[in-house]
Short mmCIF file of C-alpha atoms and ligand atoms in Angstrom, two decimals:
data_model
loop_
_atom_site.label_atom_id
_atom_site.label_comp_id
_atom_site.label_asym_id
_atom_site.label_seq_id
_atom_site.Cartn_x
_atom_site.Cartn_y
_atom_site.Cartn_z
CA UNK A 266 -9.27 -7.78 -27.84
CA UNK A 267 -9.68 -4.36 -26.30
CA UNK A 268 -8.27 -1.84 -28.74
CA UNK A 269 -9.15 1.28 -26.79
CA UNK A 270 -8.95 0.68 -23.02
CA UNK A 271 -11.06 2.46 -20.40
CA UNK A 272 -7.84 3.83 -18.86
CA UNK A 273 -4.26 3.50 -20.12
CA UNK A 274 -1.65 3.48 -17.35
CA UNK A 275 1.09 2.13 -19.60
CA UNK A 276 1.03 5.20 -21.85
CA UNK A 277 1.56 7.41 -18.82
CA UNK A 278 4.54 5.45 -17.48
CA UNK A 279 6.13 5.42 -20.94
CA UNK A 280 6.10 9.23 -20.90
CA UNK A 281 7.52 9.50 -17.36
CA UNK A 282 9.80 6.49 -17.18
CA UNK A 283 13.04 8.35 -16.55
CA UNK A 284 11.76 10.64 -13.77
CA UNK A 285 9.87 7.82 -12.06
CA UNK A 286 12.81 5.45 -12.17
CA UNK A 287 15.10 8.11 -10.65
CA UNK A 288 12.60 8.74 -7.85
CA UNK A 289 12.17 5.04 -7.10
CA UNK A 290 15.90 4.33 -6.97
CA UNK A 291 16.38 7.31 -4.64
CA UNK A 292 13.99 5.63 -2.19
CA UNK A 293 15.67 2.25 -2.56
CA UNK A 294 19.00 3.94 -1.82
CA UNK A 295 17.97 5.83 1.31
CA UNK A 296 15.76 2.92 2.40
CA UNK A 297 13.33 5.04 4.40
CA UNK A 298 10.26 3.13 3.25
CA UNK A 299 7.40 4.25 5.50
CA UNK A 300 6.54 7.95 6.01
CA UNK A 301 9.75 10.01 6.21
CA UNK A 302 11.01 12.72 3.87
CA UNK A 303 9.34 11.47 0.68
CA UNK A 304 5.92 11.49 2.33
CA UNK A 305 6.34 14.91 3.95
CA UNK A 306 7.58 16.41 0.68
CA UNK A 307 4.53 15.07 -1.14
CA UNK A 308 2.20 16.18 1.67
CA UNK A 309 3.41 19.78 1.45
CA UNK A 310 3.12 19.78 -2.33
CA UNK A 311 -0.39 18.32 -2.26
CA UNK A 312 -1.57 20.73 0.45
CA UNK A 313 -0.34 23.59 -1.76
CA UNK A 314 -2.04 22.00 -4.76
CA UNK A 315 -5.42 21.73 -3.03
CA UNK A 316 -5.09 25.14 -1.39
CA UNK A 317 -5.26 23.74 2.15
CA UNK A 318 -3.17 24.27 5.25
CA UNK A 319 -2.21 20.61 5.59
CA UNK A 320 -2.27 17.17 4.05
CA UNK A 321 -1.75 13.80 5.74
CA UNK A 322 -0.63 10.92 3.53
CA UNK A 323 -2.29 7.60 4.31
CA UNK A 324 -2.46 4.06 2.95
CA UNK A 325 -5.57 4.40 0.74
CA UNK A 326 -8.64 6.49 0.05
CA UNK A 327 -10.63 4.16 2.25
CA UNK A 328 -8.17 4.73 5.11
CA UNK A 329 -8.47 8.49 4.54
CA UNK A 330 -12.26 8.32 4.95
CA UNK A 331 -12.03 6.07 8.01
CA UNK A 332 -9.45 8.22 9.77
CA UNK A 333 -11.29 11.46 8.91
CA UNK A 334 -14.46 10.08 10.52
CA UNK A 335 -12.52 8.91 13.58
CA UNK A 336 -10.76 12.28 13.90
CA UNK A 337 -14.18 13.94 13.95
CA UNK A 338 -15.31 11.54 16.68
CA UNK A 339 -17.90 9.76 14.53
CA UNK A 340 -18.64 6.27 15.83
CA UNK A 341 -21.29 3.86 17.13
CA UNK A 342 -24.77 5.37 17.42
CA UNK A 343 -23.99 8.07 14.84
CA UNK A 344 -25.40 8.43 11.35
CA UNK A 345 -23.61 9.84 8.32
CA UNK A 346 -25.56 10.88 5.22
CA UNK A 347 -24.02 10.06 1.86
CA UNK A 348 -24.86 8.85 -1.64
CA UNK A 349 -25.56 5.25 -2.67
CA UNK A 350 -24.38 6.03 -6.21
CA UNK A 351 -20.64 5.84 -5.47
CA UNK A 352 -17.85 3.35 -4.93
CA UNK A 353 -18.54 1.23 -1.86
CA UNK A 354 -15.56 2.64 0.08
CA UNK A 355 -17.51 5.83 0.85
CA UNK A 356 -20.08 3.89 2.89
CA UNK A 357 -17.70 1.16 4.02
CA UNK A 358 -15.62 3.70 5.94
CA UNK A 359 -18.76 4.84 7.79
CA UNK A 360 -19.65 1.25 8.67
CA UNK A 361 -16.07 0.43 9.68
CA UNK A 362 -15.99 3.16 12.34
CA UNK A 363 -19.22 1.73 13.76
CA UNK A 364 -21.57 4.43 12.47
CA UNK A 365 -24.53 3.94 10.12
CA UNK A 366 -24.54 5.18 6.54
CA UNK A 367 -27.83 6.83 5.60
CA UNK A 368 -28.27 7.04 1.85
CA UNK A 369 -29.81 10.10 0.23
CA UNK A 370 -30.82 10.32 -3.41
CA UNK A 371 -28.86 12.12 -6.13
CA UNK A 372 -29.55 14.85 -8.64
CA UNK A 373 -30.16 13.16 -11.99
CA UNK A 374 -28.02 15.56 -13.99
CA UNK A 375 -24.92 15.75 -11.83
CA UNK A 376 -25.10 12.32 -10.17
CA UNK A 377 -24.22 13.99 -6.86
CA UNK A 378 -26.16 14.38 -3.57
CA UNK A 379 -29.49 16.18 -3.84
CA UNK A 380 -29.82 18.64 -0.91
CA UNK A 381 -33.59 18.10 -0.59
CA UNK A 382 -33.09 14.38 -0.23
CA UNK A 383 -30.26 15.02 2.25
CA UNK A 384 -32.63 17.15 4.39
CA UNK A 385 -35.11 14.28 4.47
CA UNK A 386 -32.42 11.83 5.55
CA UNK A 387 -31.38 13.84 8.63
CA UNK A 388 -32.23 12.58 12.12
CA UNK A 389 -31.15 13.53 15.63
CA UNK A 390 -28.31 11.02 15.21
CA UNK A 391 -26.83 12.59 12.06
CA UNK A 392 -23.27 13.74 12.71
CA UNK A 393 -21.76 14.26 9.28
CA UNK A 394 -22.34 14.47 5.53
CA UNK A 395 -20.08 12.90 2.93
CA UNK A 396 -20.71 14.42 -0.50
CA UNK A 397 -18.86 12.59 -3.28
CA UNK A 398 -17.38 14.59 -6.17
CA UNK A 399 -18.24 11.71 -8.48
CA UNK A 400 -16.58 11.26 -11.89
CA UNK A 401 -14.46 14.36 -11.19
CA UNK A 402 -17.54 16.58 -11.08
CA UNK A 403 -17.70 18.88 -8.03
CA UNK A 404 -20.79 18.60 -5.86
CA UNK A 405 -22.86 21.79 -5.50
CA UNK A 406 -21.46 22.37 -2.01
CA UNK A 407 -23.17 25.60 -0.87
CA UNK A 408 -26.62 24.08 -0.11
CA UNK A 409 -24.96 21.19 1.74
CA UNK A 410 -22.65 23.51 3.71
CA UNK A 411 -25.73 25.49 4.69
CA UNK A 412 -27.55 22.36 5.91
CA UNK A 413 -24.42 21.35 7.83
CA UNK A 414 -23.99 24.79 9.36
CA UNK A 415 -27.59 25.03 10.58
CA UNK A 416 -27.46 21.52 12.12
CA UNK A 417 -23.86 21.61 13.31
CA UNK A 418 -22.79 18.67 11.13
CA UNK A 419 -19.31 18.03 9.77
CA UNK A 420 -18.84 17.86 6.01
CA UNK A 421 -16.22 15.43 4.73
CA UNK A 422 -15.57 15.64 1.00
CA UNK A 423 -14.96 12.36 -0.79
CA UNK A 424 -12.60 13.80 -3.39
CA UNK A 425 -11.21 10.40 -4.47
CA UNK A 426 -12.19 11.15 -8.09
CA UNK A 427 -11.69 14.91 -8.06
CA UNK A 428 -8.00 15.88 -7.86
CA UNK A 429 -7.81 19.46 -9.10
CA UNK A 430 -11.55 19.90 -9.69
CA UNK A 431 -12.90 23.30 -8.71
CA UNK A 432 -16.10 24.47 -7.08
CA UNK A 433 -16.68 28.22 -7.49
CA UNK A 434 -12.96 28.72 -7.98
CA UNK A 435 -11.93 26.62 -4.96
CA UNK A 436 -10.27 23.28 -5.32
CA UNK A 437 -12.18 20.20 -4.19
CA UNK A 438 -10.52 19.05 -0.99
CA UNK A 439 -10.47 22.55 0.51
CA UNK A 440 -14.18 23.06 1.13
CA UNK A 441 -15.34 20.65 3.87
CA UNK A 442 -13.99 20.27 7.44
CA UNK A 443 -11.86 17.48 6.02
CA UNK A 444 -11.48 15.93 2.57
CA UNK A 445 -10.33 12.52 1.43
CA UNK A 446 -8.35 11.59 -1.66
CA UNK A 447 -7.45 8.25 -3.17
CA UNK A 448 -4.32 7.71 -5.24
CA UNK A 449 -5.38 4.25 -6.41
CA UNK A 450 -3.50 3.67 -9.71
CA UNK A 451 -6.44 4.49 -11.99
CA UNK A 452 -7.37 7.78 -10.27
CA UNK A 453 -6.44 11.10 -11.95
CA UNK A 454 -3.40 11.23 -9.67
CA UNK A 455 -2.47 7.58 -9.22
CA UNK A 456 0.30 5.82 -7.29
CA UNK A 457 1.83 2.46 -8.22
CA UNK A 458 -0.04 0.74 -5.43
CA UNK A 459 -2.48 1.92 -2.77
CA UNK A 460 -2.26 5.42 -1.28
CA UNK A 461 -4.54 8.21 -0.10
CA UNK A 462 -4.60 11.52 1.75
CA UNK A 463 -6.67 13.67 4.07
CA UNK A 464 -6.60 17.43 3.49
CA UNK A 465 -8.04 20.35 5.43
CA UNK A 466 -7.42 23.57 7.29
CA UNK A 467 -8.04 22.60 10.91
CA UNK A 468 -4.67 21.80 12.54
CA UNK A 469 -6.24 19.95 15.48
CA UNK A 470 -8.16 17.56 13.22
CA UNK A 471 -5.22 16.95 10.89
CA UNK A 472 -2.99 16.32 13.85
CA UNK A 473 -5.45 13.65 15.01
CA UNK A 474 -5.41 12.02 11.57
CA UNK A 475 -1.60 12.11 11.65
CA UNK A 476 -1.57 10.23 14.97
CA UNK A 477 -4.33 7.83 14.01
CA UNK A 478 -2.57 6.70 10.81
CA UNK A 479 0.52 5.61 12.77
CA UNK A 480 -0.47 3.61 15.86
CA UNK A 481 -1.61 6.68 17.77
CA UNK A 482 2.02 7.77 18.06
CA UNK A 483 3.01 11.12 19.50
CA UNK A 484 6.66 10.00 19.49
CA UNK A 485 8.46 6.78 18.63
CA UNK A 486 7.57 4.94 21.83
CA UNK A 487 4.62 6.94 23.04
CA UNK A 488 1.13 6.00 21.87
CA UNK A 489 -1.40 8.61 22.85
CA UNK A 490 -4.46 6.92 21.40
CA UNK A 491 -5.25 3.51 19.93
CA UNK A 492 -4.37 4.03 16.31
CA UNK A 493 -4.02 2.22 13.02
CA UNK A 494 -1.32 1.10 10.58
CA UNK A 495 -2.57 3.23 7.66
CA UNK A 496 0.55 5.13 6.60
CA UNK A 497 1.60 6.18 3.13
CA UNK A 498 4.78 4.50 1.97
CA UNK A 499 7.75 6.33 0.53
CA UNK A 500 7.78 4.64 -2.89
CA UNK A 501 4.20 5.79 -3.48
CA UNK A 502 4.97 9.31 -2.23
CA UNK A 503 7.99 9.56 -4.54
CA UNK A 504 5.88 8.51 -7.56
CA UNK A 505 3.08 10.87 -6.58
CA UNK A 506 5.45 13.83 -6.23
CA UNK A 507 6.67 13.28 -9.81
CA UNK A 508 3.16 12.88 -11.17
CA UNK A 509 1.69 15.85 -9.29
CA UNK A 510 3.81 18.17 -11.42
CA UNK A 511 2.00 16.86 -14.51
CA UNK A 512 -1.50 16.78 -13.09
CA UNK A 513 -2.74 20.12 -14.42
CA UNK A 514 -1.57 19.23 -17.92
CA UNK A 515 -3.32 15.87 -17.71
CA UNK A 516 -6.50 17.54 -16.47
CA UNK A 517 -6.40 19.91 -19.43
CA UNK A 518 -6.01 16.93 -21.79
CA UNK A 519 -9.01 15.19 -20.13
CA UNK A 520 -11.10 18.34 -20.54
CA UNK A 521 -10.17 18.59 -24.23
CA UNK A 522 -11.10 14.91 -24.69
CA UNK A 523 -14.42 15.45 -22.85
CA UNK A 524 -15.27 18.42 -25.00
CA UNK A 525 -14.51 16.50 -28.20
CA UNK A 526 -16.72 13.64 -26.99
CA UNK A 527 -19.54 16.09 -26.25
CA UNK A 528 -19.29 17.63 -29.73
CA UNK A 529 -19.18 14.29 -31.53
CA UNK A 530 -22.02 12.86 -29.45
CA UNK A 531 -24.47 15.69 -30.13
CA UNK A 532 -27.31 14.36 -32.23
CA UNK A 533 -26.88 10.83 -30.88
CA UNK A 534 -29.58 9.67 -28.41
CA UNK A 535 -27.40 9.71 -25.30
CA UNK A 536 -27.02 12.27 -22.53
CA UNK A 537 -23.54 13.74 -22.11
CA UNK A 538 -22.15 15.16 -18.85
CA UNK A 539 -23.12 18.75 -18.17
CA UNK A 540 -20.71 21.10 -16.41
CA UNK A 541 -22.72 23.48 -14.20
CA UNK A 542 -21.58 27.11 -13.95
CA UNK A 543 -20.16 26.50 -10.46
CA UNK A 544 -17.97 23.60 -11.59
CA UNK A 545 -14.69 22.90 -13.27
CA UNK A 546 -14.76 19.15 -13.71
CA UNK A 547 -11.65 17.00 -14.11
CA UNK A 548 -13.39 14.14 -15.96
CA UNK A 549 -12.03 11.24 -13.96
CA UNK A 550 -14.66 9.38 -15.97
CA UNK A 551 -16.68 10.45 -18.99
CA UNK A 552 -20.11 9.11 -18.13
CA UNK A 553 -23.06 9.23 -20.50
CA UNK A 554 -26.61 8.04 -19.94
CA UNK A 555 -28.11 5.68 -22.44
CA UNK A 556 -31.19 3.44 -22.65
CA UNK A 557 -30.67 -0.32 -22.97
CA UNK A 558 -27.26 0.31 -21.43
CA UNK A 559 -26.27 -3.33 -21.02
CA UNK A 560 -26.83 -4.10 -24.72
CA UNK A 561 -24.83 -1.00 -25.70
CA UNK A 562 -22.04 -2.00 -23.31
CA UNK A 563 -21.87 -5.48 -24.85
CA UNK A 564 -21.81 -3.98 -28.33
CA UNK A 565 -18.95 -1.63 -27.45
CA UNK A 566 -16.90 -4.38 -25.86
CA UNK A 567 -17.53 -6.56 -28.89
CA UNK A 568 -16.04 -3.75 -31.00
CA UNK A 569 -12.89 -3.52 -28.87
CA UNK A 570 -13.96 -0.51 -26.82
CA UNK A 571 -13.16 -0.76 -23.10
CA UNK A 572 -16.35 0.85 -21.79
CA UNK A 573 -17.35 0.44 -18.12
CA UNK A 574 -20.17 1.07 -15.67
CA UNK A 575 -19.68 3.19 -12.55
CA UNK A 576 -21.61 1.85 -10.75
CA UNK A 577 -24.06 -0.89 -11.76
CA UNK A 578 -25.37 -1.73 -8.27
CA UNK A 579 -26.27 1.10 -5.85
CA UNK A 580 -24.89 0.56 -2.36
CA UNK A 581 -28.29 -0.03 -0.72
CA UNK A 582 -28.76 -2.89 -3.21
CA UNK A 583 -25.38 -4.48 -2.47
CA UNK A 584 -25.55 -7.81 -0.62
CA UNK A 585 -23.42 -6.35 2.20
CA UNK A 586 -25.99 -3.60 2.87
CA UNK A 587 -29.04 -5.76 2.12
CA UNK A 588 -27.80 -7.93 4.98
CA UNK A 589 -27.86 -4.83 7.21
CA UNK A 590 -31.53 -4.12 6.49
CA UNK A 591 -31.34 -1.57 3.67
CA UNK A 592 -33.49 -3.79 1.43
CA UNK A 593 -36.66 -1.71 1.60
CA UNK A 594 -34.95 1.63 0.88
CA UNK A 595 -36.02 3.23 -2.39
CA UNK A 596 -33.83 5.83 -4.14
CA UNK A 597 -35.46 6.24 -7.57
CA UNK A 598 -32.92 8.59 -9.17
CA UNK A 599 -30.00 6.52 -7.88
CA UNK A 600 -31.56 3.33 -9.25
CA UNK A 601 -32.29 4.91 -12.65
CA UNK A 602 -28.73 6.20 -12.88
CA UNK A 603 -27.29 2.78 -12.05
CA UNK A 604 -29.28 1.30 -14.94
CA UNK A 605 -28.29 3.93 -17.52
CA UNK A 606 -24.72 5.13 -16.84
CA UNK A 607 -21.98 4.15 -19.24
CA UNK A 608 -18.33 5.22 -18.91
CA UNK A 609 -16.46 5.80 -22.18
CA UNK A 610 -12.66 5.53 -22.37
CA UNK A 611 -10.92 8.66 -21.12
CA UNK A 612 -7.32 9.33 -20.09
CA UNK A 613 -4.94 12.19 -20.82
CA UNK A 614 -3.20 10.35 -23.67
CA UNK A 615 -6.39 9.40 -25.57
CA UNK A 616 -6.20 10.71 -29.15
CA UNK A 617 -8.91 12.45 -31.21
CA UNK A 618 -8.77 9.45 -33.55
CA UNK A 619 -9.48 7.05 -30.67
CA UNK A 620 -12.37 9.23 -29.49
CA UNK A 621 -13.74 9.23 -33.03
CA UNK A 622 -13.61 5.44 -33.11
CA UNK A 623 -15.41 5.16 -29.75
CA UNK A 624 -18.17 7.45 -31.01
CA UNK A 625 -18.45 5.54 -34.31
CA UNK A 626 -18.76 2.26 -32.39
CA UNK A 627 -21.41 3.81 -30.16
CA UNK A 628 -23.39 4.94 -33.23
CA UNK A 629 -23.32 1.39 -34.57
CA UNK A 630 -24.51 -0.01 -31.23
CA UNK A 631 -27.44 2.41 -31.12
CA UNK A 632 -28.57 1.68 -34.66
C1 PLP B 960 -11.44 5.06 -5.23
C2 PLP B 960 -12.49 5.61 -4.34
C3 PLP B 960 -12.44 5.47 -2.94
C4 PLP B 960 -11.48 4.58 -2.23
O1 PLP B 960 -10.18 4.73 -2.50
P1 PLP B 960 -9.14 3.52 -2.30
O2 PLP B 960 -7.84 4.24 -2.43
O3 PLP B 960 -9.40 2.54 -3.38
O4 PLP B 960 -9.33 2.95 -0.95
C5 PLP B 960 -13.39 6.13 -2.20
N1 PLP B 960 -14.37 6.84 -2.77
C6 PLP B 960 -14.48 6.97 -4.10
C7 PLP B 960 -15.57 7.79 -4.68
C8 PLP B 960 -13.55 6.33 -4.94
O5 PLP B 960 -13.68 6.45 -6.26
#
């Protein structure tokens, strides 16, 4: 049995039950289930939270990425440079709009896009870059913004794991032309189903996303462009609005947990996450590097610790991309990371005692 889970969504609901239940019954009473007042209230609050001019609520993080690419006019014949060490949705969105993902290698310490490798991946077809703020750790954006500026490329942040994270004092989600969030239940800000958002400061682009999410509508019966059915629903927006008020407190609790892990793990032969001077990480995941990872993972699970691996198979090695001819691509630092990363349990409610038990179990596994 898993005694300490990787994430604990039940503990969070237990603490919020009353407020959440009130919000959900309000929606059931007014019966405005898709978009509407709940969604616009959440959108305004989340735009304020990220420090952006606007936010468009959509059906998932994947939808956010897809619609952001479409709003920027990325499509067939275009290439978009991103990481292969990420959740597949980042690349899937590129493929789904008909463009080609081009994978660049990562920096081995931060697990995020390496600018030198990005430079090498550029071609005359490159239209955009999608840096991923993986594990809640902000990407070093300045070098990428500089590459994008000199080549006239759009930067879309994949901030699905980085709600509230900061890069040089600015919130992730406010730095690129557009940014994409996921509110999948296990994310730092999670709905009770699928949801996502696009944030940014360019009213023309956000207006396009707003139309694209809802059948290209400019009014109820007028469809200006061929659009999608990728709207946020009101029940999710109502839950998210309640939870957003707690997010900074939860982030603080994650940072305290991460710092305790780092202290307790010093002297053990694993590498702990490093927070560069430019970053304030929100520890969506607490990812260490360890040799013989699979044996350690088995050992932890055997001891009731819900450890995980994010992600064991880099995207260019996934069957879906092998079938598209990515088989011969070599990304050494991505491949090494995939073999060594190990996610330890982290969530705002995790206790020092639980962290101590995880570390003790890890010691035993490394013996
Ligand atoms: C979760 C996630 C997504 C996709 O979000 P969904 O809401 O599940 O569609 C995209 N990118 C990254 C990095 C993610 O972690």
